[in-house]
Amino acid sequence: MNPFQQNESKETLFSPVSTEETPPRLSSPAKKTPPKICGSNYPLSIAFIVVNEFCERFSYYGMKAVLTLYFLYFLHWNEDTSTSVYHAFSSLCYFTPILGAAIADSWLGKFKTIIYLSLVYVLGHVIKSLSAFPILGGKVVHTVLSLVGLCLIALGTGGIKPCVAAFGGDQFEEKHAEERTRYFSGFYLAINAGSLISTFITPMLRGDVQCFGEDCYALAFGVPGLLMVIALVVFAMGSKMYKKPPPEGNIVAQVVKCIWFAISNRFKNRSEDIPKRQHWLDWAAEKYPKQLIMDVKTLTRVLFLYIPLPMFWALLDQQGSRWTLQATKMNGNLGFFVLQPDQMQVLNPLLVLIFIPLFDLVIYRLISKCGINFTSLRKMAVGMVLACLAFAAAATVEIKINEMAPPQPGSQEILLQVLNLADDEVKLTVLGNNNNSLLADSIKSFQKTPHYSKIHLNTKSQDFYFHLKYHNLSIYTEHSVEERNWYSLIIREDGKSISSIMVKDMENETTYGMTAIRFINTLQENVNISLGTDISLNVGENYGVSAYRTVQRGEYPAVHCKTEDKDFSLNLGLLDFGASYLFVITNSTKQGLQAWKMEDIPANKVSIAWQLPQYALVTAGEVMFSVTGLEFSYSQAPSSMKSVLQAAWLLTVAIGNIIVLVVAQFSGLVQWAEFVLFSCLLLVVCLIFSIMGYYYIPIKSEDIQGPEDKQIPHMQGNMINLETKKTKL
């Protein structure tokens, strides 16, 4: 029975709580001492809980690491949609802990909640893995399976989030408080270890393993799912060793009801004849105990400081979305190691493990020795500033990437390159509607124009005439083009004359870190090209042009090719990040069968190492903001309100992800401008938070629950003693 619950009467508005009635307690037989770890004071049961948390965090962060690129590459969504769904999922993961806490505290208890929601979690991983099998239906089926799987994962991971750590704390006796503190340190070490390892491994499973002719997302989602199965099995194995406290009532619900009753009661009694009360929460005194009301008063002071916090999370959580998309446009070759775009996220948990002791043992102590009062609120404000600088650095990197990227065709524009596969030089003139020259160039044999040329159209689509001069021949040909596209005009031999083919090139401005290749077959027979275990291309005879295929970055020294009567190999060389290549298969009498290599879109030139400063800045900001913020808010609220604060803290993270979702869908800004927008918004929020913190007067720990707070309020009839401790805002 919860001490804050009270039977409501339909006949009277005010019904004071009786503090003398307590439920009878049944005597229980003496319990056996739970087994310990190697004779220490640590219960053996916590080993199962810590291993469970490691596997669960590996499962969650491993799946999430490849999620954005799954949307981009597999479902072929655009960047904004991929970002929006990613942050919608993240937001849901931080809303569901409130549901999980309510189920555990009011109905099932922590143990059963963890077991049942872990089963939901595993089911979500199974469905998510199935959504990455190309053989299971089309894009609609994959999308539906993916969204259903993500919803179940969000319910599972969010539902058990508030239960696992607290359930581990329940295993300790009160006299072993020091061991319990060390347990929590080990628990959070398991979280970061799981995150660190999974964020490094799952992108390798995605990119280095090929299945169904492309990146193996089924394996990248399946391995985290397997780890979640292991987490569930390990947790269930310790069932007989656990202390399983019964549900104690949901304090979050009690706080919400108390606040709602105070507001509604004040609204009903707004007459000037009714005396005013010292605090608006005092209007809940007719139904709720004085101690609860005073605790809620203290709580609201801290929650007021939470209002600006979502903006920080809006920036921090973009590491897995916008920053990963930025990494796809960069070169991951570090010389000694080649990083996948989604592997850069490993920097965050790695730097967290480095920065926490660095800040605690070095930086904060140096600041203290300098005589600076570096309070918790000041640390949080500096953390916000560091996040602002991180996004300024990200904007700078994005601008540099755009400078190195090829130009993009705009409205009523095309980009054209010319490729000469004839045996001699060809002079080209592009004629407009009025026979005016739009482009004139001379291209030698087996050469192409040095870059794409921009040609303006009179309408969205237009016919162009091409005048070709070859030897003593003068040839006119006509081709149709549409705006905002890239084209290649391929000039080929046609007996003693020449002819031309117009081919549309890659439509996207970037291949998102993948390498795109296509082939032109000058042979008189079809060629089958095997690019991997499950990747093959068929190129038609007599200047047939294949479609583009995306492959992983790497060296391709011997690509197996086959005609009807002959097998041979082609050396494609290095296929680099983000590049688009054209290979012309030729057969010369001197060198035999070979592939002539041309670069349609240049490789990414900006090194992925340039993301290191922004990751370092945002992680330093996270350490100063997140760790300090939780510590500060816990020190400012009564012990009975800790779970409410945890719920409110998770809600700020959820709201922050919603902010990213809204901006991604409706801002319409180019990427660097969006980074600047987020940086400026957080700077404004930081200024507001600093003003709020300046006027905030921290409460000392001994003032949170003084002896007078623990006294039972004195009641007479329908009146209740409303003396409260004043708190300054």
XYZ file of C-alpha atoms in Angstrom, residues 147-576:
430
model
C 9.368 0.152 -38.313
C 7.601 -2.637 -36.375
C 10.959 -3.991 -35.225
C 12.160 -0.553 -34.131
C 8.971 0.084 -32.144
C 9.368 -3.220 -30.293
C 13.062 -2.513 -29.634
C 12.186 0.944 -28.299
C 9.592 -0.577 -25.977
C 12.058 -3.228 -24.822
C 15.153 -1.106 -24.287
C 13.218 1.808 -22.791
C 11.065 -0.410 -20.616
C 13.985 -2.174 -18.932
C 16.212 0.934 -18.761
C 14.899 2.224 -15.383
C 14.695 -1.291 -13.905
C 18.043 -3.030 -14.433
C 20.363 -0.654 -12.526
C 17.895 -0.253 -9.661
C 17.313 -4.024 -9.513
C 21.049 -4.507 -9.102
C 21.071 -1.995 -6.269
C 18.277 -3.942 -4.569
C 20.592 -6.960 -4.230
C 22.781 -5.215 -1.638
C 22.097 -4.940 2.056
C 22.065 -1.454 3.549
C 25.267 -2.120 5.490
C 27.118 -2.671 2.205
C 26.587 0.821 0.805
C 30.233 1.163 -0.280
C 30.072 -2.051 -2.314
C 26.817 -0.850 -3.871
C 28.541 2.369 -5.004
C 31.320 0.346 -6.634
C 28.713 -1.866 -8.276
C 27.203 1.157 -9.996
C 30.672 2.135 -11.262
C 31.083 -1.351 -12.721
C 27.564 -1.212 -14.108
C 28.224 1.981 -16.067
C 31.596 0.627 -17.155
C 29.680 -2.312 -18.677
C 27.417 0.164 -20.504
C 30.359 2.014 -22.057
C 32.245 -1.201 -22.839
C 29.222 -2.633 -24.634
C 28.738 0.594 -26.555
C 32.428 0.896 -27.455
C 32.865 -2.657 -28.740
C 29.566 -2.857 -30.625
C 29.998 0.526 -32.326
C 33.314 -0.713 -33.699
C 32.293 -4.265 -34.658
C 28.836 -3.935 -36.246
C 29.936 -1.468 -38.977
C 32.614 -4.039 -39.890
C 29.950 -6.756 -40.113
C 27.957 -4.446 -42.366
C 30.746 -3.329 -44.680
C 33.314 -6.144 -44.724
C 30.832 -9.007 -45.166
C 28.811 -9.357 -48.359
C 25.463 -11.149 -48.484
C 22.780 -11.094 -51.184
C 25.177 -9.095 -53.347
C 25.462 -6.075 -51.062
C 26.346 -4.939 -47.520
C 25.243 -7.524 -44.967
C 22.733 -5.586 -42.870
C 21.031 -8.842 -41.913
C 24.230 -9.910 -40.119
C 24.813 -6.421 -38.666
C 21.330 -6.533 -37.095
C 21.400 -10.268 -36.339
C 24.512 -10.243 -34.138
C 23.096 -7.553 -31.790
C 19.894 -9.605 -31.683
C 21.911 -12.656 -30.647
C 23.564 -10.619 -27.882
C 20.119 -9.643 -26.601
C 19.159 -13.326 -26.454
C 22.330 -13.972 -24.435
C 21.453 -11.035 -22.162
C 18.018 -12.506 -21.473
C 19.370 -16.026 -20.837
C 22.114 -14.774 -18.497
C 19.652 -12.651 -16.531
C 17.197 -15.536 -16.190
C 19.987 -17.871 -14.993
C 20.372 -15.835 -11.816
C 16.659 -15.929 -11.002
C 16.992 -18.063 -7.843
C 19.704 -15.792 -6.425
C 17.905 -12.467 -6.800
C 16.151 -10.474 -4.147
C 12.835 -9.577 -5.764
C 11.199 -6.653 -3.943
C 7.442 -6.399 -4.584
C 5.990 -3.364 -6.403
C 6.002 -0.316 -4.117
C 3.797 2.091 -6.057
C 4.733 4.559 -8.754
C 5.961 7.828 -7.215
C 5.951 9.513 -10.661
C 2.192 9.000 -10.872
C 1.756 10.308 -7.327
C 3.685 13.479 -8.136
C 1.640 14.100 -11.297
C -1.607 13.545 -9.397
C -0.483 15.868 -6.594
C 0.374 18.672 -9.028
C -2.848 18.180 -10.984
C -4.948 18.238 -7.804
C -3.233 21.427 -6.627
C -3.903 23.180 -9.943
C -7.512 22.016 -10.228
C -8.227 22.775 -6.567
C -6.799 26.276 -6.965
C -8.937 26.805 -10.039
C -12.093 25.682 -8.226
C -11.345 27.968 -5.253
C -10.384 31.140 -7.092
C -12.942 33.291 -5.236
C -11.533 36.367 -3.475
C -13.296 35.282 -0.263
C -11.055 32.216 0.046
C -7.719 33.077 1.700
C -4.644 32.706 -0.484
C -1.940 30.203 0.365
C 1.797 30.613 0.551
C 2.605 28.327 -2.428
C 0.444 27.071 -5.273
C 1.209 23.469 -4.299
C -0.320 24.104 -0.876
C -3.690 23.707 -2.596
C -2.990 19.943 -2.603
C -2.933 19.864 1.218
C -6.546 18.669 1.464
C -5.635 15.351 -0.149
C -1.898 14.721 0.073
C 0.548 14.569 3.026
C 2.680 17.566 3.915
C 5.899 15.632 3.299
C 4.931 14.764 -0.274
C 3.914 18.367 -0.988
C 7.213 19.707 0.351
C 9.174 17.167 -1.676
C 7.284 18.175 -4.822
C 8.017 21.844 -4.086
C 11.725 21.065 -3.949
C 11.396 18.954 -7.072
C 9.753 21.718 -9.115
C 12.713 24.022 -8.460
C 15.017 21.508 -10.157
C 12.560 20.731 -12.958
C 12.419 24.437 -13.771
C 16.140 24.227 -14.623
C 15.403 21.270 -16.921
C 13.421 23.413 -19.373
C 16.435 24.461 -21.534
C 18.143 21.050 -21.442
C 16.524 19.344 -24.509
C 18.468 21.609 -26.854
C 21.762 20.083 -25.703
C 20.525 16.574 -26.428
C 19.342 17.714 -29.861
C 22.986 18.375 -30.720
C 24.569 15.430 -28.901
C 22.396 12.736 -30.491
C 23.203 13.820 -34.048
C 26.445 11.832 -33.883
C 24.568 8.802 -35.183
C 22.654 10.671 -37.892
C 23.933 13.920 -39.389
C 27.554 13.346 -38.417
C 27.499 9.805 -39.804
C 26.037 11.148 -43.054
C 28.815 13.728 -43.111
C 31.381 10.943 -42.688
C 30.037 9.208 -45.818
C 31.264 12.199 -47.821
C 34.793 11.952 -46.376
C 37.792 9.696 -46.985
C 38.157 7.046 -44.293
C 41.679 5.968 -45.262
C 43.898 6.862 -42.292
C 46.955 5.139 -43.741
C 47.281 2.516 -41.021
C 43.544 1.724 -40.942
C 40.452 2.285 -43.070
C 37.414 3.515 -41.111
C 33.833 2.941 -42.206
C 31.636 6.075 -41.915
C 29.532 4.598 -39.111
C 32.635 3.530 -37.165
C 33.445 7.146 -36.252
C 30.752 6.899 -33.573
C 33.152 4.720 -31.571
C 34.997 7.900 -30.623
C 32.207 8.960 -28.263
C 32.278 6.037 -25.785
C 36.066 5.837 -26.110
C 36.529 9.517 -25.263
C 33.950 9.270 -22.445
C 36.108 6.612 -20.768
C 39.144 8.897 -21.143
C 37.548 12.232 -20.273
C 35.688 11.266 -17.073
C 38.854 10.507 -15.051
C 40.732 13.291 -16.847
C 38.182 15.903 -15.822
C 37.656 14.571 -12.300
C 41.304 14.013 -11.397
C 43.066 16.737 -13.376
C 41.029 19.541 -14.926
C 38.543 20.181 -12.102
C 41.319 20.055 -9.506
C 43.470 22.521 -11.441
C 40.525 24.905 -11.743
C 39.873 24.566 -8.006
C 43.507 25.344 -7.197
C 43.217 28.511 -9.273
C 40.563 29.713 -6.814
C 37.687 29.462 -9.315
C 34.350 28.333 -7.913
C 33.421 25.967 -10.722
C 29.896 25.054 -9.613
C 27.785 22.324 -11.173
C 25.624 24.811 -13.087
C 28.730 26.504 -14.476
C 30.071 23.139 -15.624
C 26.785 22.463 -17.430
C 26.896 25.891 -19.115
C 30.484 25.271 -20.280
C 29.352 21.875 -21.589
C 26.733 23.637 -23.703
C 29.358 26.030 -25.067
C 31.603 23.103 -26.013
C 28.702 21.493 -27.899
C 28.162 24.810 -29.735
C 31.838 24.805 -30.745
C 31.539 21.176 -31.870
C 28.751 22.060 -34.292
C 30.667 25.108 -35.485
C 33.538 22.735 -36.261
C 31.111 20.370 -38.018
C 29.824 23.283 -40.136
C 33.399 24.192 -41.080
C 34.108 20.613 -42.160
C 30.862 20.546 -44.161
C 31.808 23.750 -46.004
C 35.193 22.244 -46.866
C 33.499 19.074 -48.178
C 31.205 21.168 -50.375
C 34.178 23.081 -51.796
C 35.845 19.822 -52.833
C 32.635 18.270 -54.224
C 31.809 18.438 -57.944
C 29.338 21.127 -59.064
C 25.644 20.318 -59.075
C 23.273 21.057 -61.961
C 20.550 23.512 -61.006
C 17.204 24.364 -62.506
C 17.298 24.241 -66.339
C 20.911 23.036 -66.252
C 22.769 19.840 -67.120
C 26.359 18.694 -66.685
C 27.949 17.063 -69.743
C 31.205 15.208 -70.330
C 32.370 13.735 -73.641
C 34.208 10.430 -74.014
C 35.981 9.618 -77.303
C 36.347 5.861 -77.965
C 37.200 6.352 -81.654
C 40.702 5.681 -82.994
C 41.460 9.326 -83.725
C 40.769 12.838 -82.529
C 37.199 14.183 -82.693
C 36.157 17.830 -82.686
C 32.824 18.470 -80.966
C 30.420 21.402 -81.096
C 27.174 21.514 -79.103
C 24.512 23.587 -80.864
C 21.503 25.273 -79.285
C 18.071 25.877 -80.770
C 19.350 28.838 -82.775
C 22.441 26.934 -83.986
C 24.537 28.931 -81.555
C 27.592 27.172 -80.159
C 27.153 26.187 -76.495
C 30.295 24.088 -76.191
C 33.264 23.423 -78.469
C 36.103 21.045 -77.677
C 38.621 18.686 -79.231
C 38.991 15.224 -77.658
C 41.800 12.865 -78.485
C 41.358 9.123 -78.936
C 40.455 7.309 -75.715
C 40.326 10.530 -73.768
C 37.515 12.478 -72.191
C 36.880 16.108 -71.422
C 38.790 17.077 -68.236
C 35.609 17.912 -66.343
C 31.859 18.176 -66.691
C 30.663 21.251 -68.571
C 27.539 23.072 -67.445
C 25.002 23.715 -70.215
C 21.886 25.846 -69.758
C 18.508 24.754 -71.119
C 15.636 26.888 -72.332
C 13.077 24.501 -70.802
C 13.086 21.595 -68.356
C 13.876 19.226 -71.232
C 15.482 20.081 -74.547
C 16.945 18.557 -77.713
C 20.551 19.396 -78.556
C 22.418 18.979 -81.843
C 26.002 17.731 -81.721
C 28.378 18.479 -84.610
C 31.202 15.912 -84.801
C 34.272 16.296 -87.062
C 36.235 13.083 -87.572
C 38.927 12.831 -90.256
C 37.203 14.373 -93.281
C 33.712 13.523 -92.059
C 31.219 16.011 -90.623
C 28.422 14.331 -88.651
C 25.331 15.796 -86.987
C 23.446 13.919 -84.266
C 20.590 14.833 -81.926
C 20.027 13.893 -78.252
C 17.390 14.812 -75.660
C 18.307 15.833 -72.098
C 16.433 16.792 -68.912
C 17.381 19.375 -66.326
C 19.327 18.590 -63.102
C 21.096 15.556 -64.587
C 24.625 14.447 -65.406
C 25.275 13.066 -68.902
C 28.116 11.377 -70.765
C 28.259 11.586 -74.571
C 30.111 8.488 -75.752
C 31.611 8.715 -79.255
C 32.311 5.314 -80.834
C 33.500 3.854 -84.090
C 30.801 2.777 -86.539
C 32.551 1.142 -89.452
C 34.579 3.874 -91.151
C 32.418 6.533 -89.550
C 31.501 7.382 -85.946
C 28.294 7.609 -83.944
C 27.377 8.751 -80.429
C 25.449 7.476 -77.401
C 24.019 9.722 -74.646
C 24.104 8.068 -71.204
C 22.696 9.454 -67.958
C 25.273 9.346 -65.178
C 24.839 8.995 -61.404
C 21.895 11.146 -60.357
C 22.980 11.612 -56.759
C 25.502 14.242 -55.841
C 27.355 11.652 -53.782
C 27.474 7.887 -53.425
C 27.442 8.243 -49.602
C 30.890 6.736 -49.115
C 30.292 3.835 -51.497
C 32.134 3.414 -54.776
C 29.994 3.373 -57.920
C 31.239 1.648 -61.078
C 29.916 0.925 -64.550
C 31.346 -0.667 -67.713
C 31.325 -0.086 -71.475
C 31.949 -3.224 -73.493
C 33.631 -2.610 -76.856
C 33.869 -6.353 -77.584
C 31.622 -8.155 -80.063
C 30.234 -10.508 -77.389
C 28.557 -10.159 -74.015
C 30.723 -10.009 -70.886
C 29.773 -11.225 -67.407
C 31.730 -9.477 -64.632
C 31.931 -10.902 -61.077
C 32.683 -8.193 -58.537
C 32.207 -10.348 -55.455
C 30.550 -13.443 -54.100
C 27.056 -12.282 -55.015
C 27.730 -9.245 -57.235
C 27.789 -9.669 -60.999
C 27.171 -7.473 -64.020
C 26.203 -8.372 -67.557
C 27.418 -5.914 -70.196
C 26.002 -6.144 -73.701
C 28.122 -6.506 -76.790
C 29.192 -3.766 -79.203
C 29.476 -0.765 -76.840
C 26.876 -1.924 -74.362
C 26.735 0.229 -71.207
C 26.018 -1.366 -67.843
C 24.075 0.156 -64.979
C 25.928 1.542 -61.991
C 26.741 -0.832 -59.145
C 28.006 0.208 -55.736
C 30.892 -1.686 -54.152
C 33.043 -1.308 -51.077
C 36.151 0.804 -51.199
C 39.311 -1.232 -51.792
C 41.790 -2.724 -54.241
C 40.412 -4.863 -57.069
C 43.506 -6.302 -58.801
C 41.855 -9.319 -60.457
C 38.139 -9.094 -61.246
C 36.904 -12.266 -62.928
C 35.194 -11.768 -66.299
C 33.669 -14.274 -68.669
C 32.481 -14.389 -72.255
C 30.874 -17.329 -74.031
C 34.216 -18.924 -74.866
C 36.783 -17.237 -72.653
C 37.588 -16.371 -69.023
C 39.859 -13.449 -68.169
C 40.641 -11.003 -65.335
C 40.657 -7.219 -65.235
C 42.715 -5.037 -62.923
C 40.440 -2.237 -61.681
C 42.991 -0.859 -59.198
C 41.920 1.152 -56.159
C 38.260 2.089 -55.959
C 38.178 4.923 -53.449
